[in-house]
mmCIF file with all atom_site columns, C-alpha atoms in Angstrom:
data_model
loop_
_atom_site.group_PDB
_atom_site.id
_atom_site.type_symbol
_atom_site.label_atom_id
_atom_site.label_alt_id
_atom_site.label_comp_id
_atom_site.label_asym_id
_atom_site.label_entity_id
_atom_site.label_seq_id
_atom_site.pdbx_PDB_ins_code
_atom_site.Cartn_x
_atom_site.Cartn_y
_atom_site.Cartn_z
_atom_site.occupancy
_atom_site.B_iso_or_equiv
_atom_site.pdbx_formal_charge
_atom_site.auth_seq_id
_atom_site.auth_comp_id
_atom_site.auth_asym_id
_atom_site.auth_atom_id
_atom_site.pdbx_PDB_model_num
ATOM 1   C CA . MET B 1 1   ? -129.116 29.639 -90.852  1.00 0.00 ? 1   MET B CA 1
ATOM 2   C CA . ASN B 1 2   ? -131.927 29.731 -93.720  1.00 0.00 ? 2   ASN B CA 1
ATOM 3   C CA . ARG B 1 3   ? -132.072 25.894 -95.107  1.00 0.00 ? 3   ARG B CA 1
ATOM 4   C CA . LYS B 1 4   ? -132.860 27.053 -98.432  1.00 0.00 ? 4   LYS B CA 1
ATOM 5   C CA . GLN B 1 5   ? -129.677 29.180 -98.446  1.00 0.00 ? 5   GLN B CA 1
ATOM 6   C CA . LEU B 1 6   ? -126.968 27.093 -97.324  1.00 0.00 ? 6   LEU B CA 1
ATOM 7   C CA . LEU B 1 7   ? -124.061 27.950 -98.947  1.00 0.00 ? 7   LEU B CA 1
ATOM 8   C CA . PHE B 1 8   ? -120.664 27.064 -97.940  1.00 0.00 ? 8   PHE B CA 1
ATOM 9   C CA . GLY B 1 9   ? -117.207 28.509 -100.301 1.00 0.00 ? 9   GLY B CA 1
ATOM 10  C CA . ILE B 1 10  ? -113.859 27.316 -99.226  1.00 0.00 ? 10  ILE B CA 1
ATOM 11  C CA . VAL B 1 11  ? -110.782 29.307 -100.050 1.00 0.00 ? 11  VAL B CA 1
ATOM 12  C CA . GLY B 1 12  ? -107.289 28.672 -99.735  1.00 0.00 ? 12  GLY B CA 1
ATOM 13  C CA . ILE B 1 13  ? -105.303 26.749 -97.163  1.00 0.00 ? 13  ILE B CA 1
ATOM 14  C CA . ALA B 1 14  ? -105.811 29.387 -94.488  1.00 0.00 ? 14  ALA B CA 1
ATOM 15  C CA . VAL B 1 15  ? -109.667 28.336 -94.507  1.00 0.00 ? 15  VAL B CA 1
ATOM 16  C CA . ILE B 1 16  ? -109.239 24.561 -94.554  1.00 0.00 ? 16  ILE B CA 1
ATOM 17  C CA . GLY B 1 17  ? -107.282 24.841 -91.612  1.00 0.00 ? 17  GLY B CA 1
ATOM 18  C CA . ILE B 1 18  ? -109.764 27.094 -89.619  1.00 0.00 ? 18  ILE B CA 1
ATOM 19  C CA . LEU B 1 19  ? -112.555 24.538 -90.795  1.00 0.00 ? 19  LEU B CA 1
ATOM 20  C CA . VAL B 1 20  ? -110.422 21.465 -89.467  1.00 0.00 ? 20  VAL B CA 1
ATOM 21  C CA . ALA B 1 21  ? -109.804 23.224 -86.364  1.00 0.00 ? 21  ALA B CA 1
ATOM 22  C CA . ALA B 1 22  ? -113.416 23.903 -85.825  1.00 0.00 ? 22  ALA B CA 1
ATOM 23  C CA . TYR B 1 23  ? -114.717 20.572 -85.803  1.00 0.00 ? 23  TYR B CA 1
ATOM 24  C CA . PHE B 1 24  ? -112.478 19.496 -83.509  1.00 0.00 ? 24  PHE B CA 1
ATOM 25  C CA . VAL B 1 25  ? -113.194 22.263 -80.959  1.00 0.00 ? 25  VAL B CA 1
ATOM 26  C CA . PHE B 1 26  ? -117.234 21.505 -81.659  1.00 0.00 ? 26  PHE B CA 1
ATOM 27  C CA . PHE B 1 27  ? -117.153 17.821 -81.012  1.00 0.00 ? 27  PHE B CA 1
ATOM 28  C CA . ALA B 1 28  ? -114.538 18.212 -78.698  1.00 0.00 ? 28  ALA B CA 1
ATOM 29  C CA . GLY B 1 29  ? -117.747 20.361 -76.577  1.00 0.00 ? 29  GLY B CA 1
ATOM 30  C CA . SER B 1 30  ? -119.871 17.671 -77.477  1.00 0.00 ? 30  SER B CA 1
ATOM 31  C CA . ALA B 1 31  ? -118.467 15.330 -75.381  1.00 0.00 ? 31  ALA B CA 1
ATOM 32  C CA . ASP B 1 32  ? -118.202 11.399 -73.117  1.00 0.00 ? 32  ASP B CA 1
ATOM 33  C CA . ASP B 1 33  ? -106.805 15.095 -109.624 1.00 0.00 ? 33  ASP B CA 1
ATOM 34  C CA . ASN B 1 34  ? -110.640 15.585 -108.921 1.00 0.00 ? 34  ASN B CA 1
ATOM 35  C CA . GLY B 1 35  ? -112.140 16.757 -112.467 1.00 0.00 ? 35  GLY B CA 1
ATOM 36  C CA . VAL B 1 36  ? -111.806 19.318 -114.883 1.00 0.00 ? 36  VAL B CA 1
ATOM 37  C CA . THR B 1 37  ? -113.247 22.777 -116.347 1.00 0.00 ? 37  THR B CA 1
ATOM 38  C CA . GLY B 1 38  ? -114.850 22.906 -119.525 1.00 0.00 ? 38  GLY B CA 1
ATOM 39  C CA . SER B 1 39  ? -118.587 22.017 -121.663 1.00 0.00 ? 39  SER B CA 1
ATOM 40  C CA . GLY B 1 40  ? -118.488 18.787 -122.501 1.00 0.00 ? 40  GLY B CA 1
ATOM 41  C CA . ALA B 1 41  ? -115.010 17.238 -120.877 1.00 0.00 ? 41  ALA B CA 1
ATOM 42  C CA . LYS B 1 42  ? -115.336 14.172 -119.542 1.00 0.00 ? 42  LYS B CA 1
ATOM 43  C CA . ALA B 1 43  ? -114.336 14.410 -115.689 1.00 0.00 ? 43  ALA B CA 1
ATOM 44  C CA . GLN B 1 44  ? -111.602 12.926 -113.956 1.00 0.00 ? 44  GLN B CA 1
ATOM 45  C CA . VAL B 1 45  ? -112.299 10.352 -111.455 1.00 0.00 ? 45  VAL B CA 1
ATOM 46  C CA . THR B 1 46  ? -109.762 9.064  -109.077 1.00 0.00 ? 46  THR B CA 1
ATOM 47  C CA . ALA B 1 47  ? -108.832 6.137  -106.643 1.00 0.00 ? 47  ALA B CA 1
ATOM 48  C CA . ASP B 1 48  ? -110.849 8.129  -103.693 1.00 0.00 ? 48  ASP B CA 1
ATOM 49  C CA . ASP B 1 49  ? -113.616 8.676  -105.251 1.00 0.00 ? 49  ASP B CA 1
ATOM 50  C CA . ARG B 1 50  ? -117.436 6.597  -104.591 1.00 0.00 ? 50  ARG B CA 1
ATOM 51  C CA . THR B 1 51  ? -118.552 5.640  -107.579 1.00 0.00 ? 51  THR B CA 1
ATOM 52  C CA . LEU B 1 52  ? -121.554 3.543  -109.101 1.00 0.00 ? 52  LEU B CA 1
ATOM 53  C CA . GLY B 1 53  ? -121.947 2.528  -112.574 1.00 0.00 ? 53  GLY B CA 1
ATOM 54  C CA . SER B 1 54  ? -120.072 1.157  -115.427 1.00 0.00 ? 54  SER B CA 1
ATOM 55  C CA . PRO B 1 55  ? -116.569 3.735  -115.594 1.00 0.00 ? 55  PRO B CA 1
ATOM 56  C CA . LYS B 1 56  ? -116.819 2.894  -119.534 1.00 0.00 ? 56  LYS B CA 1
ATOM 57  C CA . ALA B 1 57  ? -120.458 5.208  -119.546 1.00 0.00 ? 57  ALA B CA 1
ATOM 58  C CA . PRO B 1 58  ? -120.400 7.946  -122.153 1.00 0.00 ? 58  PRO B CA 1
ATOM 59  C CA . VAL B 1 59  ? -121.447 10.065 -119.813 1.00 0.00 ? 59  VAL B CA 1
ATOM 60  C CA . THR B 1 60  ? -119.788 10.866 -116.188 1.00 0.00 ? 60  THR B CA 1
ATOM 61  C CA . MET B 1 61  ? -122.025 12.645 -113.790 1.00 0.00 ? 61  MET B CA 1
ATOM 62  C CA . ILE B 1 62  ? -120.561 14.320 -110.480 1.00 0.00 ? 62  ILE B CA 1
ATOM 63  C CA . GLU B 1 63  ? -122.803 15.208 -107.596 1.00 0.00 ? 63  GLU B CA 1
ATOM 64  C CA . TYR B 1 64  ? -121.482 17.109 -104.937 1.00 0.00 ? 64  TYR B CA 1
ATOM 65  C CA . ALA B 1 65  ? -123.746 17.228 -101.829 1.00 0.00 ? 65  ALA B CA 1
ATOM 66  C CA . ALA B 1 66  ? -123.472 17.170 -98.375  1.00 0.00 ? 66  ALA B CA 1
ATOM 67  C CA . PRO B 1 67  ? -124.931 15.263 -95.770  1.00 0.00 ? 67  PRO B CA 1
ATOM 68  C CA . GLN B 1 68  ? -126.954 17.798 -93.737  1.00 0.00 ? 68  GLN B CA 1
ATOM 69  C CA . CYS B 1 69  ? -128.405 20.017 -96.738  1.00 0.00 ? 69  CYS B CA 1
ATOM 70  C CA . PRO B 1 70  ? -132.465 18.943 -97.465  1.00 0.00 ? 70  PRO B CA 1
ATOM 71  C CA . HIS B 1 71  ? -132.467 19.142 -101.107 1.00 0.00 ? 71  HIS B CA 1
ATOM 72  C CA . CYS B 1 72  ? -129.440 16.380 -101.239 1.00 0.00 ? 72  CYS B CA 1
ATOM 73  C CA . ALA B 1 73  ? -131.670 14.503 -98.910  1.00 0.00 ? 73  ALA B CA 1
ATOM 74  C CA . HIS B 1 74  ? -135.137 14.661 -101.465 1.00 0.00 ? 74  HIS B CA 1
ATOM 75  C CA . PHE B 1 75  ? -133.093 14.265 -104.632 1.00 0.00 ? 75  PHE B CA 1
ATOM 76  C CA . ASP B 1 76  ? -131.637 11.240 -102.536 1.00 0.00 ? 76  ASP B CA 1
ATOM 77  C CA . MET B 1 77  ? -135.164 10.042 -101.516 1.00 0.00 ? 77  MET B CA 1
ATOM 78  C CA . GLU B 1 78  ? -137.261 11.185 -104.693 1.00 0.00 ? 78  GLU B CA 1
ATOM 79  C CA . GLU B 1 79  ? -135.161 11.165 -107.810 1.00 0.00 ? 79  GLU B CA 1
ATOM 80  C CA . PHE B 1 80  ? -132.116 9.215  -107.279 1.00 0.00 ? 80  PHE B CA 1
ATOM 81  C CA . PRO B 1 81  ? -133.549 5.257  -107.253 1.00 0.00 ? 81  PRO B CA 1
ATOM 82  C CA . GLN B 1 82  ? -135.004 6.402  -110.394 1.00 0.00 ? 82  GLN B CA 1
ATOM 83  C CA . PHE B 1 83  ? -132.321 7.803  -112.429 1.00 0.00 ? 83  PHE B CA 1
ATOM 84  C CA . LYS B 1 84  ? -130.282 4.993  -110.875 1.00 0.00 ? 84  LYS B CA 1
ATOM 85  C CA . ARG B 1 85  ? -132.598 2.521  -112.801 1.00 0.00 ? 85  ARG B CA 1
ATOM 86  C CA . ASP B 1 86  ? -132.718 4.742  -115.725 1.00 0.00 ? 86  ASP B CA 1
ATOM 87  C CA . TYR B 1 87  ? -129.322 5.681  -116.407 1.00 0.00 ? 87  TYR B CA 1
ATOM 88  C CA . ILE B 1 88  ? -126.610 4.628  -113.991 1.00 0.00 ? 88  ILE B CA 1
ATOM 89  C CA . ASP B 1 89  ? -127.062 0.117  -114.202 1.00 0.00 ? 89  ASP B CA 1
ATOM 90  C CA . THR B 1 90  ? -128.269 0.762  -117.961 1.00 0.00 ? 90  THR B CA 1
ATOM 91  C CA . GLY B 1 91  ? -124.017 1.813  -118.407 1.00 0.00 ? 91  GLY B CA 1
ATOM 92  C CA . LYS B 1 92  ? -125.601 5.536  -119.601 1.00 0.00 ? 92  LYS B CA 1
ATOM 93  C CA . ILE B 1 93  ? -123.783 7.199  -116.789 1.00 0.00 ? 93  ILE B CA 1
ATOM 94  C CA . TYR B 1 94  ? -121.042 6.560  -114.997 1.00 0.00 ? 94  TYR B CA 1
ATOM 95  C CA . TYR B 1 95  ? -122.118 8.612  -110.665 1.00 0.00 ? 95  TYR B CA 1
ATOM 96  C CA . VAL B 1 96  ? -119.388 10.114 -108.924 1.00 0.00 ? 96  VAL B CA 1
ATOM 97  C CA . PHE B 1 97  ? -120.802 11.129 -105.228 1.00 0.00 ? 97  PHE B CA 1
ATOM 98  C CA . ARG B 1 98  ? -118.413 13.928 -103.633 1.00 0.00 ? 98  ARG B CA 1
ATOM 99  C CA . VAL B 1 99  ? -119.328 15.402 -100.496 1.00 0.00 ? 99  VAL B CA 1
ATOM 100 C CA . PHE B 1 100 ? -118.999 19.380 -100.558 1.00 0.00 ? 100 PHE B CA 1
ATOM 101 C CA . PRO B 1 101 ? -119.364 20.451 -96.556  1.00 0.00 ? 101 PRO B CA 1
ATOM 102 C CA . LEU B 1 102 ? -121.943 23.229 -95.279  1.00 0.00 ? 102 LEU B CA 1
ATOM 103 C CA . SER B 1 103 ? -120.637 22.715 -91.864  1.00 0.00 ? 103 SER B CA 1
ATOM 104 C CA . GLN B 1 104 ? -118.449 20.525 -89.457  1.00 0.00 ? 104 GLN B CA 1
ATOM 105 C CA . VAL B 1 105 ? -120.926 17.993 -88.880  1.00 0.00 ? 105 VAL B CA 1
ATOM 106 C CA . ASP B 1 106 ? -120.909 16.935 -92.613  1.00 0.00 ? 106 ASP B CA 1
ATOM 107 C CA . TYR B 1 107 ? -117.306 16.112 -91.893  1.00 0.00 ? 107 TYR B CA 1
ATOM 108 C CA . ALA B 1 108 ? -117.839 13.905 -89.643  1.00 0.00 ? 108 ALA B CA 1
ATOM 109 C CA . VAL B 1 109 ? -120.510 12.067 -91.265  1.00 0.00 ? 109 VAL B CA 1
ATOM 110 C CA . GLU B 1 110 ? -118.146 11.880 -94.588  1.00 0.00 ? 110 GLU B CA 1
ATOM 111 C CA . SER B 1 111 ? -115.376 10.714 -92.404  1.00 0.00 ? 111 SER B CA 1
ATOM 112 C CA . MET B 1 112 ? -117.773 8.005  -90.451  1.00 0.00 ? 112 MET B CA 1
ATOM 113 C CA . ALA B 1 113 ? -118.814 6.860  -94.179  1.00 0.00 ? 113 ALA B CA 1
ATOM 114 C CA . ARG B 1 114 ? -115.489 6.730  -95.272  1.00 0.00 ? 114 ARG B CA 1
ATOM 115 C CA . CYS B 1 115 ? -114.458 4.329  -92.372  1.00 0.00 ? 115 CYS B CA 1
ATOM 116 C CA . LEU B 1 116 ? -116.789 1.646  -93.628  1.00 0.00 ? 116 LEU B CA 1
ATOM 117 C CA . PRO B 1 117 ? -116.201 -0.782 -96.333  1.00 0.00 ? 117 PRO B CA 1
ATOM 118 C CA . PRO B 1 118 ? -116.462 0.919  -99.662  1.00 0.00 ? 118 PRO B CA 1
ATOM 119 C CA . GLU B 1 119 ? -119.223 -1.109 -100.650 1.00 0.00 ? 119 GLU B CA 1
ATOM 120 C CA . ASN B 1 120 ? -121.364 0.031  -97.581  1.00 0.00 ? 120 ASN B CA 1
ATOM 121 C CA . TYR B 1 121 ? -121.106 3.733  -98.410  1.00 0.00 ? 121 TYR B CA 1
ATOM 122 C CA . PHE B 1 122 ? -124.058 4.571  -100.206 1.00 0.00 ? 122 PHE B CA 1
ATOM 123 C CA . GLN B 1 123 ? -125.968 2.593  -97.756  1.00 0.00 ? 123 GLN B CA 1
ATOM 124 C CA . PHE B 1 124 ? -125.040 4.855  -95.096  1.00 0.00 ? 124 PHE B CA 1
ATOM 125 C CA . ILE B 1 125 ? -124.985 8.226  -96.791  1.00 0.00 ? 125 ILE B CA 1
ATOM 126 C CA . ASP B 1 126 ? -128.678 7.144  -97.950  1.00 0.00 ? 126 ASP B CA 1
ATOM 127 C CA . LEU B 1 127 ? -129.048 6.174  -93.820  1.00 0.00 ? 127 LEU B CA 1
ATOM 128 C CA . MET B 1 128 ? -128.068 9.815  -92.854  1.00 0.00 ? 128 MET B CA 1
ATOM 129 C CA . PHE B 1 129 ? -130.651 11.485 -95.836  1.00 0.00 ? 129 PHE B CA 1
ATOM 130 C CA . ARG B 1 130 ? -133.261 9.618  -94.962  1.00 0.00 ? 130 ARG B CA 1
ATOM 131 C CA . ASN B 1 131 ? -132.914 10.178 -91.115  1.00 0.00 ? 131 ASN B CA 1
ATOM 132 C CA . GLN B 1 132 ? -131.697 13.975 -91.136  1.00 0.00 ? 132 GLN B CA 1
ATOM 133 C CA . PRO B 1 133 ? -134.521 14.869 -88.069  1.00 0.00 ? 133 PRO B CA 1
ATOM 134 C CA . LYS B 1 134 ? -132.589 12.531 -85.999  1.00 0.00 ? 134 LYS B CA 1
ATOM 135 C CA . TRP B 1 135 ? -128.744 13.960 -86.378  1.00 0.00 ? 135 TRP B CA 1
ATOM 136 C CA . ASP B 1 136 ? -128.788 17.130 -88.117  1.00 0.00 ? 136 ASP B CA 1
ATOM 137 C CA . PRO B 1 137 ? -128.297 20.417 -85.725  1.00 0.00 ? 137 PRO B CA 1
ATOM 138 C CA . ASP B 1 138 ? -129.364 22.757 -88.448  1.00 0.00 ? 138 ASP B CA 1
ATOM 139 C CA . GLY B 1 139 ? -133.071 23.209 -87.989  1.00 0.00 ? 139 GLY B CA 1
ATOM 140 C CA . TYR B 1 140 ? -133.856 20.005 -85.796  1.00 0.00 ? 140 TYR B CA 1
ATOM 141 C CA . ASP B 1 141 ? -133.485 20.367 -82.100  1.00 0.00 ? 141 ASP B CA 1
ATOM 142 C CA . ILE B 1 142 ? -130.149 17.920 -81.554  1.00 0.00 ? 142 ILE B CA 1
ATOM 143 C CA . PRO B 1 143 ? -128.760 18.588 -77.687  1.00 0.00 ? 143 PRO B CA 1
ATOM 144 C CA . ASP B 1 144 ? -126.261 15.586 -78.114  1.00 0.00 ? 144 ASP B CA 1
ATOM 145 C CA . VAL B 1 145 ? -124.482 16.195 -81.751  1.00 0.00 ? 145 VAL B CA 1
ATOM 146 C CA . LYS B 1 146 ? -121.785 13.754 -81.112  1.00 0.00 ? 146 LYS B CA 1
ATOM 147 C CA . GLY B 1 147 ? -124.511 10.690 -79.549  1.00 0.00 ? 147 GLY B CA 1
ATOM 148 C CA . ALA B 1 148 ? -126.761 11.370 -81.934  1.00 0.00 ? 148 ALA B CA 1
ATOM 149 C CA . LEU B 1 149 ? -124.238 10.608 -84.981  1.00 0.00 ? 149 LEU B CA 1
ATOM 150 C CA . GLU B 1 150 ? -122.776 7.461  -82.221  1.00 0.00 ? 150 GLU B CA 1
ATOM 151 C CA . GLN B 1 151 ? -126.364 6.296  -82.261  1.00 0.00 ? 151 GLN B CA 1
ATOM 152 C CA . MET B 1 152 ? -126.410 5.913  -86.343  1.00 0.00 ? 152 MET B CA 1
ATOM 153 C CA . GLY B 1 153 ? -123.224 4.762  -86.286  1.00 0.00 ? 153 GLY B CA 1
ATOM 154 C CA . ARG B 1 154 ? -124.665 1.934  -84.338  1.00 0.00 ? 154 ARG B CA 1
ATOM 155 C CA . ILE B 1 155 ? -126.898 1.021  -86.831  1.00 0.00 ? 155 ILE B CA 1
ATOM 156 C CA . ALA B 1 156 ? -124.684 0.949  -89.265  1.00 0.00 ? 156 ALA B CA 1
ATOM 157 C CA . GLY B 1 157 ? -122.341 -1.784 -86.962  1.00 0.00 ? 157 GLY B CA 1
ATOM 158 C CA . MET B 1 158 ? -119.564 1.083  -85.746  1.00 0.00 ? 158 MET B CA 1
ATOM 159 C CA . SER B 1 159 ? -119.389 1.291  -81.798  1.00 0.00 ? 159 SER B CA 1
ATOM 160 C CA . ALA B 1 160 ? -119.073 4.437  -80.392  1.00 0.00 ? 160 ALA B CA 1
ATOM 161 C CA . ASP B 1 161 ? -115.333 4.444  -80.042  1.00 0.00 ? 161 ASP B CA 1
ATOM 162 C CA . GLU B 1 162 ? -115.536 3.131  -83.913  1.00 0.00 ? 162 GLU B CA 1
ATOM 163 C CA . VAL B 1 163 ? -117.378 6.447  -84.358  1.00 0.00 ? 163 VAL B CA 1
ATOM 164 C CA . ASP B 1 164 ? -114.720 8.863  -82.239  1.00 0.00 ? 164 ASP B CA 1
ATOM 165 C CA . ARG B 1 165 ? -111.734 7.718  -84.112  1.00 0.00 ? 165 ARG B CA 1
ATOM 166 C CA . CYS B 1 166 ? -113.062 8.168  -87.500  1.00 0.00 ? 166 CYS B CA 1
ATOM 167 C CA . ILE B 1 167 ? -114.523 11.723 -86.632  1.00 0.00 ? 167 ILE B CA 1
ATOM 168 C CA . SER B 1 168 ? -111.239 12.419 -85.254  1.00 0.00 ? 168 SER B CA 1
ATOM 169 C CA . ASN B 1 169 ? -109.198 11.589 -87.844  1.00 0.00 ? 169 ASN B CA 1
ATOM 170 C CA . GLN B 1 170 ? -107.252 14.704 -89.286  1.00 0.00 ? 170 GLN B CA 1
ATOM 171 C CA . SER B 1 171 ? -105.854 13.314 -92.550  1.00 0.00 ? 171 SER B CA 1
ATOM 172 C CA . GLU B 1 172 ? -109.490 12.463 -93.528  1.00 0.00 ? 172 GLU B CA 1
ATOM 173 C CA . GLN B 1 173 ? -110.726 15.835 -92.449  1.00 0.00 ? 173 GLN B CA 1
ATOM 174 C CA . GLN B 1 174 ? -108.207 17.385 -94.657  1.00 0.00 ? 174 GLN B CA 1
ATOM 175 C CA . ARG B 1 175 ? -108.657 15.328 -97.605  1.00 0.00 ? 175 ARG B CA 1
ATOM 176 C CA . ILE B 1 176 ? -112.734 16.080 -97.206  1.00 0.00 ? 176 ILE B CA 1
ATOM 177 C CA . ALA B 1 177 ? -111.863 19.912 -97.600  1.00 0.00 ? 177 ALA B CA 1
ATOM 178 C CA . LYS B 1 178 ? -109.520 19.837 -100.259 1.00 0.00 ? 178 LYS B CA 1
ATOM 179 C CA . VAL B 1 179 ? -111.994 17.742 -102.321 1.00 0.00 ? 179 VAL B CA 1
ATOM 180 C CA . ALA B 1 180 ? -114.511 20.419 -101.406 1.00 0.00 ? 180 ALA B CA 1
ATOM 181 C CA . GLN B 1 181 ? -111.695 23.249 -102.519 1.00 0.00 ? 181 GLN B CA 1
ATOM 182 C CA . GLU B 1 182 ? -111.311 21.933 -105.659 1.00 0.00 ? 182 GLU B CA 1
ATOM 183 C CA . ALA B 1 183 ? -115.299 21.705 -106.358 1.00 0.00 ? 183 ALA B CA 1
ATOM 184 C CA . GLN B 1 184 ? -115.084 25.445 -105.672 1.00 0.00 ? 184 GLN B CA 1
ATOM 185 C CA . THR B 1 185 ? -111.834 26.461 -107.896 1.00 0.00 ? 185 THR B CA 1
ATOM 186 C CA . LYS B 1 186 ? -112.351 23.865 -110.693 1.00 0.00 ? 186 LYS B CA 1
ATOM 187 C CA . TYR B 1 187 ? -116.670 24.380 -110.798 1.00 0.00 ? 187 TYR B CA 1
ATOM 188 C CA . ASN B 1 188 ? -117.322 27.462 -108.632 1.00 0.00 ? 188 ASN B CA 1
ATOM 189 C CA . VAL B 1 189 ? -119.208 25.039 -106.763 1.00 0.00 ? 189 VAL B CA 1
ATOM 190 C CA . THR B 1 190 ? -120.611 26.970 -103.856 1.00 0.00 ? 190 THR B CA 1
ATOM 191 C CA . GLY B 1 191 ? -123.809 25.240 -102.929 1.00 0.00 ? 191 GLY B CA 1
ATOM 192 C CA . THR B 1 192 ? -125.723 21.832 -102.695 1.00 0.00 ? 192 THR B CA 1
ATOM 193 C CA . PRO B 1 193 ? -126.488 19.804 -104.217 1.00 0.00 ? 193 PRO B CA 1
ATOM 194 C CA . THR B 1 194 ? -124.251 20.928 -107.605 1.00 0.00 ? 194 THR B CA 1
ATOM 195 C CA . PHE B 1 195 ? -123.922 18.479 -110.631 1.00 0.00 ? 195 PHE B CA 1
ATOM 196 C CA . ILE B 1 196 ? -121.392 18.469 -113.259 1.00 0.00 ? 196 ILE B CA 1
ATOM 197 C CA . VAL B 1 197 ? -122.145 16.259 -116.414 1.00 0.00 ? 197 VAL B CA 1
ATOM 198 C CA . ASN B 1 198 ? -119.734 16.176 -118.712 1.00 0.00 ? 198 ASN B CA 1
ATOM 199 C CA . GLY B 1 199 ? -118.484 19.662 -117.698 1.00 0.00 ? 199 GLY B CA 1
ATOM 200 C CA . GLN B 1 200 ? -121.732 20.981 -117.894 1.00 0.00 ? 200 GLN B CA 1
ATOM 201 C CA . ILE B 1 201 ? -123.242 22.353 -114.630 1.00 0.00 ? 201 ILE B CA 1
ATOM 202 C CA . HIS B 1 202 ? -126.497 22.373 -112.544 1.00 0.00 ? 202 HIS B CA 1
ATOM 203 C CA . GLY B 1 203 ? -128.274 22.849 -109.600 1.00 0.00 ? 203 GLY B CA 1
ATOM 204 C CA . PRO B 1 204 ? -130.969 21.030 -107.476 1.00 0.00 ? 204 PRO B CA 1
ATOM 205 C CA . PHE B 1 205 ? -133.115 19.017 -110.223 1.00 0.00 ? 205 PHE B CA 1
ATOM 206 C CA . THR B 1 206 ? -136.966 20.104 -108.618 1.00 0.00 ? 206 THR B CA 1
ATOM 207 C CA . GLU B 1 207 ? -138.294 16.956 -110.256 1.00 0.00 ? 207 GLU B CA 1
ATOM 208 C CA . TYR B 1 208 ? -136.816 13.873 -112.335 1.00 0.00 ? 208 TYR B CA 1
ATOM 209 C CA . GLN B 1 209 ? -137.978 15.634 -115.934 1.00 0.00 ? 209 GLN B CA 1
ATOM 210 C CA . GLU B 1 210 ? -135.653 18.381 -115.001 1.00 0.00 ? 210 GLU B CA 1
ATOM 211 C CA . LEU B 1 211 ? -132.837 15.875 -114.562 1.00 0.00 ? 211 LEU B CA 1
ATOM 212 C CA . LYS B 1 212 ? -133.915 14.207 -117.644 1.00 0.00 ? 212 LYS B CA 1
ATOM 213 C CA . ASP B 1 213 ? -134.154 17.190 -120.133 1.00 0.00 ? 213 ASP B CA 1
ATOM 214 C CA . PHE B 1 214 ? -130.363 18.071 -118.527 1.00 0.00 ? 214 PHE B CA 1
ATOM 215 C CA . VAL B 1 215 ? -128.850 14.445 -119.248 1.00 0.00 ? 215 VAL B CA 1
ATOM 216 C CA . ASP B 1 216 ? -130.568 13.292 -122.583 1.00 0.00 ? 216 ASP B CA 1
ATOM 217 C CA . PRO B 1 217 ? -129.334 16.265 -124.498 1.00 0.00 ? 217 PRO B CA 1
ATOM 218 C CA . ILE B 1 218 ? -125.636 15.442 -123.318 1.00 0.00 ? 218 ILE B CA 1
ATOM 219 C CA . LEU B 1 219 ? -125.895 11.651 -124.074 1.00 0.00 ? 219 LEU B CA 1
ATOM 220 C CA . LYS B 1 220 ? -127.114 12.057 -127.366 1.00 0.00 ? 220 LYS B CA 1
ATOM 221 C CA . LYS B 1 221 ? -123.860 14.067 -128.358 1.00 0.00 ? 221 LYS B CA 1
#
């Protein structure tokens, strides 16, 4: 797969079932209301969302990302820290992070993150972005994906058994698939990262200035 063309569409319950089933086949072999459309519409945030900043901020930004996505990792490492200082920490933007899975491995990583205390969620996602070469089979030589995920889990304080229970949680797989399906049907999300800011949609930001040029006019409205 070309890592510059990571696209993943989810259409209907039948496809969701296939994805969840494929997830379990994949790891068995390795052994031992989320928003509204419309320009200017402020997105709805649910209790299941992982967020940063003040809910009272004038602007809400949703990022749909995938742990395997290299562009998402770039944003996390190179642009997000300054974005957080300038917009989230200052109360200008309420940030919402949602996983839009590109493969079964993204289901596993998000399931692991959801097993941790909510306050540790973003720390774990950042850990996975920064260490993609250690666990991501797309573009890297990872002969034992589950073992690699277990090693990353240990860094976060999880035992191998805990990792196994987390990635085997079918209800969590279904929740992830539902979020992704809604991202596609409500916002026509087909790739990652995709940002929705008060109903306005933008793909990957190549540099921080591009991000500023997108959000500043929205903040002025």
